[in-house]
Amino acid sequence: MFQLKQHDTSVKTEVLAGMTTFLTMAYIIIVNPIILADAGVPFDQVFMATIIASVIGTLWMALFANYPIAIAPGMGLNAYFTSVIIASDGALDYAAAFSAVFVAGIIFVILSLTPIREKLIDAIPENLKHGITAGIGLFIAFIGLRLSGIVANHETNLVKLGDLTSPPVLLSLFGLFITVILMARDVYGAIFIGMAVTGVVAYLTGQLRFTDGFLRMPHLPEGLIVWNPIDAFGDVISHGLYGVVFAFLMVTLFDTTGTMLGVARQAGLMKDGKMPRVRPALLADSIAATAGAMFGTSPTSAYVESSSGVAVGGRTGLTTLTVGILFIIASFFGPLVGSLSGVAAITAPALIIVGSLMIGVVKEIEWESFDEAFPAFLIILTMPLTSSIATGIALGFISYPIIKIVKGRWRDVHPLLYLFAVMFAYQLLFLPH
């Protein structure tokens, strides 16, 4: 079913890759409810909604698209969701805000059923695709450095070297050291083994605790929050949430597209610069976003942490099937998952190493052609510095046609790029991002 031989992989490799991907993204199960709690959404409601949306999107990706790319509520989008409600000063409740997410999801599904998203992927120049992959690599490596404490905040310079004597940083460095050695020795499943060893050491040193036990029965205290499209569109119109819907659409569209391209390229699944079975893959996040809004979570996105599973050897939907099953199991093990994902040192080394693997595509960029190289460079630079894949893509999409026009090569630019350059410019200038 998953064409394992054709992709030169095995059941053991795919399951191991799925476990690795799950562990690197499991933090969303706890972090997402914490962020949305500021908007008044009950923790247990978001906890289950996060799992439901992740399972729907990830299983769709596994069974219909056969890609090792997991889906879950996106970081950044959840913070934006909360900020919209807080900024309304009580004029907007979370149910109405979820209506905006629901409407955006419906529009997203329609766009995914049409050739628009598919044509967009084909329209992106190769050098921008390489820039997206490399930028994502730096982005997730920077996330790993920040989560681990190896890089810390600085009032003047924004970032600085963290306290290398603190227990969390020492544990992260230990995990990174162990994993690097295993990778250098070509040990099978090096990243996952490194995470497991770090977890054991974390428990022995008291950094990993299971204070809330292991099990908790899942439940949805609010039930379905939004389900009627007519009522949802009515909420959007009555509260004037057009800009919110547009922002969700733009960020999710390009965040997911960029992540899919980056992970697919890392896995060697691109053929002639294109993604096979791209339409069912694009449907995964749009359907998950719509379902997630119904149960009570912010928009979903393809997860860049999927690259950690690819680095372990994941190449097919069996990897994401494993992730989906683990999400289902996790719904009964909320306290345990929360404990594991709460120790950044367990997952941070994997993110740093995967980042180093993904940055390798910079050698494919045409650095001798400034009009091709600079937009790619801008993507690579701004993704980690703005902590946003979508913003990096936006700046690349805006600068690429401008430079081509100045050089007199405007005909080399696909018409869709001009359209999205204008839309991105509008979003960056006038909408929250």
XYZ file of C-alpha atoms in Angstrom:
433
model
C 0.000 0.000 0.000
C 2.785 2.438 0.875
C 5.191 1.201 -1.850
C 8.004 0.594 0.635
C 10.280 -1.230 -1.822
C 9.869 1.474 -4.431
C 10.961 4.064 -1.860
C 13.832 1.856 -0.622
C 12.581 1.681 2.952
C 11.125 -0.835 5.424
C 8.380 -1.127 8.027
C 10.932 -0.850 10.829
C 12.439 2.330 9.375
C 9.056 3.945 8.771
C 7.754 3.190 12.266
C 10.970 4.498 13.821
C 10.698 7.637 11.684
C 7.088 8.104 12.764
C 8.024 7.807 16.425
C 10.799 10.365 15.929
C 8.499 12.826 14.155
C 5.867 12.422 16.862
C 8.313 13.051 19.695
C 9.686 16.188 18.036
C 6.208 17.669 17.520
C 4.389 16.300 20.586
C 4.953 19.596 22.376
C 2.046 21.088 20.378
C -0.403 18.941 22.366
C 0.494 20.885 25.507
C 1.684 24.222 24.116
C -1.400 24.809 21.950
C -3.912 24.542 24.852
C -1.733 26.830 26.972
C -1.669 29.535 24.267
C -5.398 29.305 23.451
C -6.261 29.322 27.167
C -5.426 33.053 27.120
C -8.364 33.428 24.710
C -10.659 31.683 27.209
C -10.800 28.281 25.502
C -10.843 25.396 28.060
C -7.556 23.454 28.222
C -9.151 20.021 27.811
C -11.176 21.259 24.832
C -8.062 22.456 22.963
C -6.072 19.384 24.028
C -8.566 17.057 22.356
C -9.218 19.404 19.410
C -5.467 19.536 18.747
C -5.277 15.752 18.677
C -8.405 15.366 16.521
C -7.182 17.888 13.930
C -3.700 16.315 13.912
C -5.085 12.796 13.487
C -7.428 13.793 10.642
C -4.753 15.706 8.725
C -1.958 13.222 9.339
C -4.011 10.144 8.457
C -5.245 11.849 5.289
C -1.628 12.554 4.351
C -0.713 8.941 5.077
C -3.565 7.139 3.346
C -4.292 9.393 0.375
C -0.995 11.166 -0.391
C 1.602 8.676 0.937
C 3.963 11.368 2.249
C 5.930 11.385 5.548
C 4.601 14.869 6.382
C 2.607 15.300 9.598
C -0.167 17.869 10.141
C -1.020 19.707 13.375
C -2.163 23.156 14.578
C 0.521 25.658 13.589
C 2.621 27.643 16.021
C 2.244 31.359 15.399
C -1.274 30.913 14.071
C -2.430 29.984 17.579
C -0.784 33.096 19.032
C -2.418 35.237 16.331
C -5.801 33.652 17.109
C -5.410 34.569 20.778
C -4.185 38.090 19.987
C -7.265 38.763 17.806
C -9.594 37.937 20.716
C -7.566 39.880 23.297
C -7.322 42.924 20.993
C -11.119 43.009 20.653
C -11.513 44.007 24.334
C -14.398 41.608 24.897
C -16.228 42.340 21.638
C -15.207 38.954 20.222
C -15.485 35.571 21.933
C -13.586 32.455 20.954
C -16.647 30.844 19.329
C -16.882 33.700 16.795
C -13.132 33.558 16.217
C -13.381 29.832 15.495
C -16.028 30.731 12.906
C -13.325 32.718 11.093
C -11.015 29.695 11.226
C -13.867 27.478 9.983
C -14.602 29.808 7.047
C -10.901 30.017 6.183
C -10.772 26.207 6.275
C -13.734 25.879 3.907
C -12.158 28.328 1.441
C -8.886 26.462 1.866
C -10.549 23.150 0.938
C -12.066 24.734 -2.181
C -8.677 26.141 -3.208
C -7.063 22.745 -2.635
C -9.655 21.045 -4.849
C -8.855 23.458 -7.679
C -5.538 23.583 -9.560
C -4.575 26.916 -7.911
C -2.401 25.539 -5.085
C -0.957 22.888 -7.377
C -0.069 25.491 -10.007
C 1.470 27.680 -7.342
C 3.939 24.964 -6.401
C 4.850 24.470 -10.067
C 5.189 28.256 -10.518
C 7.772 28.663 -7.760
C 11.269 28.954 -9.318
C 13.756 26.233 -8.417
C 16.098 28.649 -6.617
C 13.263 29.850 -4.386
C 12.383 26.223 -3.602
C 15.998 25.603 -2.564
C 15.897 28.778 -0.486
C 12.713 27.632 1.243
C 14.284 24.278 2.152
C 17.479 25.881 3.461
C 15.542 28.587 5.307
C 13.396 25.989 7.042
C 16.581 24.166 8.012
C 18.030 27.257 9.693
C 14.639 28.033 11.234
C 14.217 24.687 12.971
C 17.898 24.612 14.015
C 17.399 28.028 15.606
C 14.262 26.726 17.333
C 16.339 23.864 18.722
C 19.038 26.236 19.968
C 16.463 28.487 21.642
C 14.438 25.670 23.221
C 17.590 24.089 24.616
C 18.868 27.342 26.118
C 22.120 27.173 24.139
C 21.000 30.492 22.617
C 19.344 32.993 24.963
C 17.744 36.438 24.791
C 19.890 39.574 24.879
C 18.515 43.092 25.383
C 20.872 44.762 22.894
C 21.951 42.068 20.459
C 18.662 40.115 20.646
C 20.479 36.786 21.113
C 23.546 35.560 22.976
C 25.169 32.337 24.124
C 23.182 30.809 26.963
C 24.441 29.646 30.345
C 26.437 26.548 29.448
C 26.612 25.496 33.103
C 22.836 25.257 33.635
C 21.436 21.705 33.857
C 19.001 22.053 30.882
C 21.755 23.373 28.595
C 24.210 20.706 29.747
C 21.587 18.028 29.054
C 20.952 19.494 25.593
C 24.670 19.552 24.814
C 24.927 15.956 26.022
C 22.038 14.926 23.775
C 23.553 16.792 20.837
C 26.983 15.227 21.472
C 25.563 11.706 21.651
C 23.419 12.155 18.534
C 26.272 13.705 16.521
C 28.515 10.757 17.370
C 25.811 8.278 16.330
C 25.172 10.203 13.099
C 28.885 10.358 12.293
C 29.120 6.602 12.817
C 26.076 6.051 10.538
C 24.210 4.267 13.333
C 20.709 3.237 12.276
C 18.087 5.409 13.973
C 20.746 7.721 15.435
C 18.384 10.640 16.098
C 15.781 8.489 17.860
C 18.432 6.672 19.940
C 19.894 10.032 20.928
C 16.481 11.206 22.090
C 15.925 8.013 24.070
C 19.317 8.219 25.810
C 18.742 11.899 26.627
C 15.331 11.043 28.065
C 16.835 8.421 30.381
C 19.518 10.850 31.569
C 16.855 13.540 32.053
C 14.884 11.188 34.291
C 17.958 10.130 36.283
C 19.003 13.750 36.840
C 15.538 14.829 37.929
C 14.826 17.033 34.907
C 12.107 14.666 33.670
C 9.335 14.140 36.200
C 5.943 12.486 35.998
C 4.200 14.452 38.740
C 0.708 14.210 37.249
C 0.806 10.486 36.601
C 0.456 9.006 33.133
C -3.217 8.556 32.222
C -6.233 10.832 31.808
C -9.487 10.092 29.996
C -9.946 12.393 26.977
C -13.064 14.528 26.744
C -14.498 17.595 24.949
C -16.180 19.786 27.597
C -17.632 22.185 24.982
C -18.527 19.565 22.352
C -18.678 20.989 18.809
C -18.007 24.728 18.878
C -18.869 25.528 15.263
C -20.414 23.309 12.593
C -22.900 25.326 10.530
C -21.228 27.130 7.579
C -24.099 29.639 7.329
C -23.728 30.641 10.988
C -19.945 30.784 10.581
C -20.125 33.114 7.568
C -22.669 35.167 9.522
C -20.206 35.587 12.407
C -17.466 36.670 10.005
C -19.749 39.261 8.403
C -21.248 40.578 11.656
C -17.845 40.964 13.345
C -16.034 42.148 10.194
C -13.468 39.343 10.381
C -12.504 39.480 6.689
C -8.916 40.472 7.458
C -8.608 37.629 9.984
C -9.848 35.076 7.436
C -7.449 36.453 4.792
C -4.504 36.378 7.218
C -5.250 32.762 8.174
C -5.501 31.829 4.486
C -2.278 33.536 3.430
C -0.129 32.253 6.281
C -1.493 28.691 6.165
C -1.303 28.518 2.367
C 2.356 29.435 2.118
C 3.539 28.036 5.442
C 2.200 24.612 4.502
C 3.294 24.827 0.864
C 6.811 25.835 1.865
C 7.080 23.107 4.490
C 5.809 20.431 2.111
C 8.313 21.446 -0.541
C 11.167 21.504 1.949
C 10.416 18.123 3.518
C 9.612 16.445 0.175
C 12.877 17.714 -1.289
C 14.813 16.550 1.777
C 13.254 13.091 1.394
C 14.122 12.971 -2.319
C 10.455 12.658 -3.290
C 10.403 15.485 -5.856
C 10.309 14.442 -9.516
C 11.475 16.956 -12.102
C 11.064 19.691 -9.499
C 7.427 18.750 -8.834
C 5.579 16.904 -6.057
C 3.700 13.809 -7.223
C 0.211 13.351 -5.688
C 0.292 16.989 -4.698
C -3.482 17.568 -4.593
C -4.328 14.972 -1.908
C -1.314 16.218 0.053
C -2.595 19.787 -0.092
C -6.068 18.656 0.969
C -4.720 17.183 4.198
C -4.082 20.449 6.005
C -7.190 22.213 4.655
C -9.512 19.424 5.815
C -7.711 19.254 9.168
C -8.029 23.036 9.597
C -11.771 22.880 8.982
C -12.252 19.961 11.378
C -9.996 21.542 13.993
C -12.082 24.733 14.027
C -15.211 22.675 14.646
C -13.747 21.122 17.788
C -11.813 24.165 18.991
C -8.294 24.761 17.740
C -6.480 27.268 15.539
C -5.521 26.490 11.881
C -3.364 23.497 11.083
C -0.193 23.368 9.014
C 2.281 20.846 7.658
C 4.857 20.398 10.398
C 8.486 21.179 9.723
C 9.385 18.683 12.489
C 8.472 15.998 9.933
C 12.004 16.515 8.627
C 13.340 14.775 11.753
C 11.469 11.617 10.734
C 12.759 11.968 7.176
C 16.280 12.242 8.556
C 15.763 8.901 10.315
C 14.684 7.341 7.008
C 10.935 8.008 6.673
C 9.851 8.144 3.040
C 6.188 7.075 2.901
C 2.779 7.488 4.483
C 3.564 4.662 6.886
C 5.638 7.213 8.814
C 2.638 9.537 9.137
C 0.288 6.635 9.852
C 2.522 5.884 12.839
C 2.352 9.546 13.883
C -1.460 9.506 13.646
C -1.732 6.356 15.758
C 0.594 7.840 18.384
C -1.560 10.988 18.508
C -4.604 8.792 19.187
C -2.742 6.965 21.943
C -1.514 10.307 23.309
C -5.107 11.398 23.917
C -5.124 8.942 26.846
C -1.629 9.912 28.043
C -1.884 13.679 28.361
C 0.244 13.950 31.528
C 2.969 11.648 30.137
C 3.187 13.457 26.787
C 3.244 16.765 28.599
C 6.181 15.614 30.723
C 8.242 14.401 27.745
C 7.529 17.423 25.575
C 8.272 19.701 28.525
C 11.966 18.726 28.471
C 13.370 20.608 25.487
C 16.726 18.839 25.706
C 15.106 15.610 24.486
C 13.960 17.057 21.148
C 16.194 20.118 20.607
C 19.294 18.163 19.424
C 17.185 16.457 16.738
C 15.999 19.826 15.424
C 19.552 21.199 15.302
C 20.901 18.178 13.415
C 18.000 18.098 10.959
C 18.619 21.779 10.294
C 22.210 20.993 9.382
C 21.001 18.339 6.935
C 18.477 20.634 5.251
C 20.836 23.594 4.787
C 22.878 21.491 2.364
C 20.633 22.446 -0.575
C 22.218 25.915 -0.690
C 24.794 24.418 -3.018
C 22.022 24.045 -5.626
C 21.223 27.778 -5.676
C 22.575 29.753 -8.660
C 24.703 32.120 -6.591
C 26.372 33.550 -9.700
C 23.011 34.988 -10.861
C 22.122 37.828 -8.499
C 18.496 38.000 -9.632
C 18.071 34.327 -8.689
C 20.331 34.266 -5.632
C 19.196 37.332 -3.665
C 15.506 36.365 -3.243
C 16.622 32.885 -2.124
C 19.106 34.473 0.286
C 16.350 36.728 1.648
C 14.180 33.680 2.370
C 17.042 31.873 4.107
C 17.914 34.932 6.180
C 14.448 36.028 7.282
C 12.830 32.703 8.161
C 14.891 32.191 11.349
C 15.166 35.914 12.147
C 11.409 36.520 11.962
C 10.490 33.070 13.339
C 8.080 32.677 10.430
C 8.265 30.430 7.382
C 5.450 32.390 5.743
C 7.193 35.754 6.218
C 10.402 34.432 4.685
C 8.473 33.121 1.692
C 6.608 36.447 1.409
C 9.799 38.496 1.186
C 11.236 36.089 -1.370
C 8.075 36.223 -3.466
C 8.009 40.038 -3.357
C 11.683 40.581 -4.183
C 11.913 37.994 -6.987
C 9.580 39.704 -9.516
C 10.888 43.166 -8.595
C 14.477 42.217 -9.403
C 13.390 40.459 -12.596
C 11.486 43.564 -13.730
C 14.468 45.832 -13.022
C 16.690 43.482 -15.005
C 14.232 43.503 -17.914
C 13.371 39.807 -17.558
C 9.792 40.220 -16.368
C 8.599 37.593 -18.856
C 10.569 34.943 -16.922
C 8.238 35.347 -13.951
C 5.084 33.228 -13.750
C 1.916 35.412 -13.627
C 0.916 33.786 -10.318
C 4.078 35.146 -8.702
C 3.046 38.698 -9.566
C -0.380 38.088 -8.041
C 1.000 36.656 -4.815
C 3.711 39.312 -4.586
C 0.956 41.946 -4.442
C -1.066 39.908 -1.926
C 1.974 39.347 0.280
C 2.893 43.019 0.156
C -0.641 43.905 1.270
C -0.514 41.360 4.088
C 2.867 42.518 5.398
C 1.886 46.187 5.250
C -1.703 46.155 6.466
C -2.487 42.845 8.228
C -1.105 41.204 11.386
C 1.560 38.588 10.701
